[in-house]
Short mmCIF file of the C-alpha atoms (twelve columns), coordinates in Angstrom:
data_MODEL
# 
_entry.id   MODEL 
# 
loop_
_atom_site.group_PDB 
_atom_site.id 
_atom_site.type_symbol 
_atom_site.label_atom_id 
_atom_site.label_alt_id 
_atom_site.label_comp_id 
_atom_site.label_asym_id 
_atom_site.label_seq_id 
_atom_site.Cartn_x 
_atom_site.Cartn_y 
_atom_site.Cartn_z 
_atom_site.pdbx_PDB_model_num 
ATOM 1   C CA . MET A 1   15.486  18.503  0.463   1 
ATOM 2   C CA . GLU A 2   17.947  19.912  3.212   1 
ATOM 3   C CA . GLU A 3   16.943  23.130  3.408   1 
ATOM 4   C CA . THR A 4   12.690  22.126  3.189   1 
ATOM 5   C CA . PHE A 5   13.098  19.960  6.217   1 
ATOM 6   C CA . GLY A 6   15.560  21.890  8.172   1 
ATOM 7   C CA . ALA A 7   13.083  24.674  8.126   1 
ATOM 8   C CA . LEU A 8   10.235  22.071  8.756   1 
ATOM 9   C CA . GLY A 9   12.409  20.810  11.819  1 
ATOM 10  C CA . GLU A 10  12.624  24.379  13.048  1 
ATOM 11  C CA . LEU A 11  8.607   24.697  13.187  1 
ATOM 12  C CA . VAL A 12  8.458   21.419  15.203  1 
ATOM 13  C CA . THR A 13  11.316  23.125  18.177  1 
ATOM 14  C CA . ALA A 14  9.186   26.124  17.906  1 
ATOM 15  C CA . GLY A 15  6.114   23.965  18.509  1 
ATOM 16  C CA . LYS A 16  4.019   25.184  15.495  1 
ATOM 17  C CA . ILE A 17  3.745   21.268  14.193  1 
ATOM 18  C CA . ARG A 18  4.337   18.215  15.956  1 
ATOM 19  C CA . HIS A 19  5.644   15.518  13.568  1 
ATOM 20  C CA . LEU A 20  6.976   15.625  9.620   1 
ATOM 21  C CA . GLY A 21  6.451   12.676  7.405   1 
ATOM 22  C CA . ILE A 22  6.780   12.440  3.563   1 
ATOM 23  C CA . CYS A 23  5.440   10.255  1.324   1 
ATOM 24  C CA . GLU A 24  6.492   8.068   -2.114  1 
ATOM 25  C CA . ALA A 25  10.353  9.101   -1.634  1 
ATOM 26  C CA . ALA A 26  13.042  7.040   -2.294  1 
ATOM 27  C CA . ALA A 27  15.839  5.389   0.758   1 
ATOM 28  C CA . ASP A 28  18.004  8.023   -0.098  1 
ATOM 29  C CA . THR A 29  16.069  11.138  0.289   1 
ATOM 30  C CA . ILE A 30  14.236  9.586   3.173   1 
ATOM 31  C CA . ARG A 31  17.537  9.379   5.052   1 
ATOM 32  C CA . ARG A 32  18.549  13.421  3.698   1 
ATOM 33  C CA . ALA A 33  15.625  14.302  5.497   1 
ATOM 34  C CA . HIS A 34  15.935  12.516  8.595   1 
ATOM 35  C CA . ALA A 35  19.499  14.001  8.740   1 
ATOM 36  C CA . SER A 36  17.721  17.394  8.305   1 
ATOM 37  C CA . ALA A 37  14.857  16.970  10.995  1 
ATOM 38  C CA . PRO A 38  13.886  13.912  12.438  1 
ATOM 39  C CA . LEU A 39  10.779  11.868  10.125  1 
ATOM 40  C CA . SER A 40  7.875   10.478  12.121  1 
ATOM 41  C CA . ALA A 41  6.617   8.666   9.168   1 
ATOM 42  C CA . VAL A 42  6.864   7.220   5.450   1 
ATOM 43  C CA . GLU A 43  3.621   7.029   3.577   1 
ATOM 44  C CA . THR A 44  4.139   4.932   0.329   1 
ATOM 45  C CA . GLU A 45  1.442   2.472   -1.649  1 
ATOM 46  C CA . TYR A 46  1.964   -0.872  0.179   1 
ATOM 47  C CA . SER A 47  -0.226  -3.841  -0.766  1 
ATOM 48  C CA . LEU A 48  -0.030  -7.366  -2.122  1 
ATOM 49  C CA . PHE A 49  -0.016  -5.944  -5.453  1 
ATOM 50  C CA . SER A 50  2.484   -3.522  -4.770  1 
ATOM 51  C CA . ARG A 51  5.588   -4.735  -3.054  1 
ATOM 52  C CA . GLN A 52  8.212   -2.447  -4.356  1 
ATOM 53  C CA . VAL A 53  9.272   -1.117  -0.985  1 
ATOM 54  C CA . GLU A 54  10.711  -4.657  -0.042  1 
ATOM 55  C CA . THR A 55  13.156  -4.682  -2.723  1 
ATOM 56  C CA . ASN A 56  14.052  -0.526  -3.010  1 
ATOM 57  C CA . GLY A 57  15.043  0.184   0.460   1 
ATOM 58  C CA . VAL A 58  12.659  1.812   1.724   1 
ATOM 59  C CA . LEU A 59  11.119  -0.485  4.250   1 
ATOM 60  C CA . ALA A 60  14.620  -1.053  5.119   1 
ATOM 61  C CA . THR A 61  15.755  2.377   5.479   1 
ATOM 62  C CA . VAL A 62  12.463  3.300   7.908   1 
ATOM 63  C CA . ARG A 63  13.100  0.787   9.803   1 
ATOM 64  C CA . GLU A 64  16.853  1.372   10.247  1 
ATOM 65  C CA . LEU A 65  15.922  4.967   11.297  1 
ATOM 66  C CA . GLY A 66  12.891  3.910   13.477  1 
ATOM 67  C CA . ILE A 67  10.294  6.123   11.503  1 
ATOM 68  C CA . GLY A 68  6.755   4.563   10.897  1 
ATOM 69  C CA . PHE A 69  5.825   3.108   8.061   1 
ATOM 70  C CA . VAL A 70  2.067   4.221   6.354   1 
ATOM 71  C CA . ALA A 71  0.400   1.583   3.709   1 
ATOM 72  C CA . TYR A 72  -1.762  3.920   1.349   1 
ATOM 73  C CA . ALA A 73  -3.973  2.018   -1.059  1 
ATOM 74  C CA . PRO A 74  -3.354  -1.657  1.226   1 
ATOM 75  C CA . LEU A 75  -6.335  -2.995  -1.323  1 
ATOM 76  C CA . GLY A 76  -4.135  -2.423  -4.536  1 
ATOM 77  C CA . ARG A 77  -6.832  0.617   -4.822  1 
ATOM 78  C CA . GLY A 78  -9.798  -1.663  -4.279  1 
ATOM 79  C CA . PHE A 79  -9.122  -4.100  -6.783  1 
ATOM 80  C CA . LEU A 80  -7.825  -6.477  -4.035  1 
ATOM 81  C CA . THR A 81  -11.946 -6.181  -2.316  1 
ATOM 82  C CA . GLY A 82  -13.341 -8.065  -5.479  1 
ATOM 83  C CA . THR A 83  -15.582 -5.367  -6.697  1 
ATOM 84  C CA . VAL A 84  -13.621 -4.364  -9.793  1 
ATOM 85  C CA . ARG A 85  -14.167 -7.648  -12.339 1 
ATOM 86  C CA . SER A 86  -14.227 -5.008  -15.981 1 
ATOM 87  C CA . ALA A 87  -12.729 -1.954  -16.891 1 
ATOM 88  C CA . GLY A 88  -16.078 -0.963  -17.852 1 
ATOM 89  C CA . GLN A 89  -17.263 -1.113  -14.028 1 
ATOM 90  C CA . ILE A 90  -14.998 1.797   -13.406 1 
ATOM 91  C CA . PRO A 91  -16.944 5.109   -13.413 1 
ATOM 92  C CA . GLU A 92  -15.477 7.495   -16.494 1 
ATOM 93  C CA . THR A 93  -14.567 10.248  -13.724 1 
ATOM 94  C CA . ASP A 94  -12.560 7.370   -11.416 1 
ATOM 95  C CA . LEU A 95  -8.952  8.239   -11.366 1 
ATOM 96  C CA . ARG A 96  -8.478  4.491   -11.597 1 
ATOM 97  C CA . HIS A 97  -9.033  4.489   -15.321 1 
ATOM 98  C CA . ALA A 98  -5.337  6.158   -16.102 1 
ATOM 99  C CA . PHE A 99  -3.483  3.603   -13.591 1 
ATOM 100 C CA . PRO A 100 -2.474  0.411   -16.021 1 
ATOM 101 C CA . ARG A 101 -3.130  -1.870  -13.712 1 
ATOM 102 C CA . PHE A 102 -7.028  -1.303  -14.466 1 
ATOM 103 C CA . GLN A 103 -6.721  -1.667  -18.191 1 
ATOM 104 C CA . ASP A 104 -7.824  -4.438  -20.338 1 
ATOM 105 C CA . GLY A 105 -5.050  -6.268  -20.715 1 
ATOM 106 C CA . SER A 106 -3.436  -5.705  -17.356 1 
ATOM 107 C CA . LEU A 107 -6.786  -6.372  -15.744 1 
ATOM 108 C CA . ASP A 108 -7.210  -9.799  -17.013 1 
ATOM 109 C CA . SER A 109 -4.035  -11.035 -15.573 1 
ATOM 110 C CA . ASN A 110 -4.461  -9.213  -12.515 1 
ATOM 111 C CA . LEU A 111 -8.229  -10.809 -12.052 1 
ATOM 112 C CA . THR A 112 -6.159  -14.535 -12.435 1 
ATOM 113 C CA . LEU A 113 -3.972  -13.265 -9.162  1 
ATOM 114 C CA . LEU A 114 -7.332  -11.918 -7.373  1 
ATOM 115 C CA . GLU A 115 -9.014  -15.007 -7.828  1 
ATOM 116 C CA . LYS A 116 -6.165  -17.096 -6.044  1 
ATOM 117 C CA . VAL A 117 -6.516  -14.517 -3.301  1 
ATOM 118 C CA . GLU A 118 -10.382 -14.732 -2.774  1 
ATOM 119 C CA . THR A 119 -10.075 -18.766 -2.769  1 
ATOM 120 C CA . ILE A 120 -7.476  -18.584 0.333   1 
ATOM 121 C CA . ALA A 121 -10.062 -15.446 1.826   1 
ATOM 122 C CA . THR A 122 -12.712 -18.035 1.564   1 
ATOM 123 C CA . ALA A 123 -11.045 -20.734 3.157   1 
ATOM 124 C CA . MET A 124 -10.898 -18.205 5.654   1 
ATOM 125 C CA . GLY A 125 -14.036 -17.305 5.982   1 
ATOM 126 C CA . ALA A 126 -13.081 -13.632 5.317   1 
ATOM 127 C CA . SER A 127 -13.600 -11.342 2.178   1 
ATOM 128 C CA . PRO A 128 -10.508 -10.739 -0.105  1 
ATOM 129 C CA . GLY A 129 -10.318 -7.456  1.051   1 
ATOM 130 C CA . GLN A 130 -9.866  -8.105  4.589   1 
ATOM 131 C CA . VAL A 131 -7.368  -10.792 4.069   1 
ATOM 132 C CA . ALA A 132 -5.191  -8.331  2.006   1 
ATOM 133 C CA . LEU A 133 -5.691  -5.585  4.762   1 
ATOM 134 C CA . ALA A 134 -4.237  -8.249  7.482   1 
ATOM 135 C CA . TRP A 135 -1.519  -8.975  4.893   1 
ATOM 136 C CA . VAL A 136 -0.473  -5.170  5.199   1 
ATOM 137 C CA . LEU A 137 -0.728  -5.285  8.958   1 
ATOM 138 C CA . SER A 138 1.186   -8.463  9.566   1 
ATOM 139 C CA . ARG A 139 4.229   -7.431  7.694   1 
ATOM 140 C CA . GLY A 140 5.402   -5.447  10.966  1 
ATOM 141 C CA . ASP A 141 4.103   -3.281  13.983  1 
ATOM 142 C CA . ASP A 142 6.098   -0.597  12.393  1 
ATOM 143 C CA . VAL A 143 3.268   -0.510  9.474   1 
ATOM 144 C CA . ILE A 144 0.168   1.205   9.197   1 
ATOM 145 C CA . ALA A 145 -2.691  0.616   6.404   1 
ATOM 146 C CA . ILE A 146 -5.031  3.484   5.377   1 
ATOM 147 C CA . PRO A 147 -7.280  1.615   2.951   1 
ATOM 148 C CA . GLY A 148 -9.514  4.666   1.695   1 
ATOM 149 C CA . THR A 149 -13.161 3.978   2.753   1 
ATOM 150 C CA . ARG A 150 -15.969 5.984   2.206   1 
ATOM 151 C CA . VAL A 151 -19.465 3.309   2.864   1 
ATOM 152 C CA . ARG A 152 -19.653 2.175   6.221   1 
ATOM 153 C CA . THR A 153 -20.287 -1.342  5.487   1 
ATOM 154 C CA . HIS A 154 -16.667 -0.832  4.012   1 
ATOM 155 C CA . LEU A 155 -15.344 0.689   7.061   1 
ATOM 156 C CA . GLU A 156 -16.559 -2.168  9.359   1 
ATOM 157 C CA . GLU A 157 -14.755 -4.783  7.103   1 
ATOM 158 C CA . ASN A 158 -11.942 -3.063  7.377   1 
ATOM 159 C CA . VAL A 159 -11.699 -2.767  11.087  1 
ATOM 160 C CA . THR A 160 -12.419 -6.446  11.290  1 
ATOM 161 C CA . ALA A 161 -9.766  -7.273  8.936   1 
ATOM 162 C CA . ALA A 162 -6.958  -5.678  12.056  1 
ATOM 163 C CA . ALA A 163 -8.211  -8.121  13.954  1 
ATOM 164 C CA . LEU A 164 -7.602  -10.953 11.357  1 
ATOM 165 C CA . ARG A 165 -4.136  -13.152 12.113  1 
ATOM 166 C CA . LEU A 166 -2.570  -14.547 9.102   1 
ATOM 167 C CA . ARG A 167 -0.870  -18.109 10.233  1 
ATOM 168 C CA . GLN A 168 2.664   -18.297 9.122   1 
ATOM 169 C CA . GLU A 169 1.432   -21.149 6.056   1 
ATOM 170 C CA . THR A 170 -1.631  -18.452 5.117   1 
ATOM 171 C CA . LEU A 171 1.133   -15.835 4.511   1 
ATOM 172 C CA . ARG A 172 3.178   -18.475 2.643   1 
ATOM 173 C CA . ASP A 173 -0.134  -19.130 0.246   1 
ATOM 174 C CA . LEU A 174 -0.716  -15.644 -0.136  1 
ATOM 175 C CA . ASP A 175 3.207   -14.706 -1.217  1 
ATOM 176 C CA . ARG A 176 3.037   -18.253 -3.694  1 
ATOM 177 C CA . ALA A 177 -0.862  -16.462 -5.102  1 
ATOM 178 C CA . VAL A 178 0.717   -13.137 -5.855  1 
ATOM 179 C CA . PRO A 179 4.367   -12.854 -6.019  1 
ATOM 180 C CA . ALA A 180 5.674   -9.497  -5.583  1 
ATOM 181 C CA . ASP A 181 6.783   -9.576  -9.380  1 
ATOM 182 C CA . ALA A 182 3.591   -11.368 -10.780 1 
ATOM 183 C CA . VAL A 183 1.178   -8.123  -11.089 1 
ATOM 184 C CA . ALA A 184 0.593   -6.535  -14.445 1 
ATOM 185 C CA . GLY A 185 0.902   -2.811  -15.033 1 
ATOM 186 C CA . ASP A 186 2.662   -0.303  -13.211 1 
ATOM 187 C CA . ARG A 187 0.766   1.013   -10.165 1 
ATOM 188 C CA . ARG A 188 1.600   4.600   -11.377 1 
ATOM 189 C CA . SER A 189 -0.722  6.830   -14.087 1 
ATOM 190 C CA . PRO A 190 2.250   7.815   -16.401 1 
ATOM 191 C CA . ALA A 191 0.579   11.494  -15.478 1 
ATOM 192 C CA . ASP A 192 2.248   10.914  -11.857 1 
ATOM 193 C CA . THR A 193 5.154   13.382  -11.287 1 
ATOM 194 C CA . GLY A 194 7.401   13.918  -8.194  1 
ATOM 195 C CA . ILE A 195 7.294   9.743   -7.188  1 
ATOM 196 C CA . GLU A 196 10.591  8.349   -6.687  1 
ATOM 197 C CA . GLU A 197 11.270  4.362   -6.630  1 
# 
């Protein structure tokens, strides 16, 4: 880690690259990399359905070190949009087939959580995806969400979510609706390697 980020730091000093970031790293790895060359960003999965960064030291570490946090999959890999209701809806070529949260046993349990988010969203006149994105953005000014978007209407919906401000009461309702430990199934595929927790 020190050798790699030391070399990358030299490239920053030489003006060949501007900023450094790291993805899916544990708190200790972030510290080691940042000590070798200052990091600008840490990218990790973060959503109502994937909240490990709140308890594993990653979010606290980036805040302590002044590093920006980039939340990928802020829509729970699309689950929090409400468009997936069964494993059969996911095309065979879709990577989500490998994710335990989208497999039959876990999917049914997670749909119960999604229904609670949908109820909150409906009361606000918003979509569940917009509420899920607004929740991520509410976590702090140092948190940036990068939802995957392939369709223009989804892009427009996501942009609108940036203006949605969640009241403290709504944030509490969402925390009760989707407790951090309530989501069934792991967030990763068993084939994922190189991801630190």
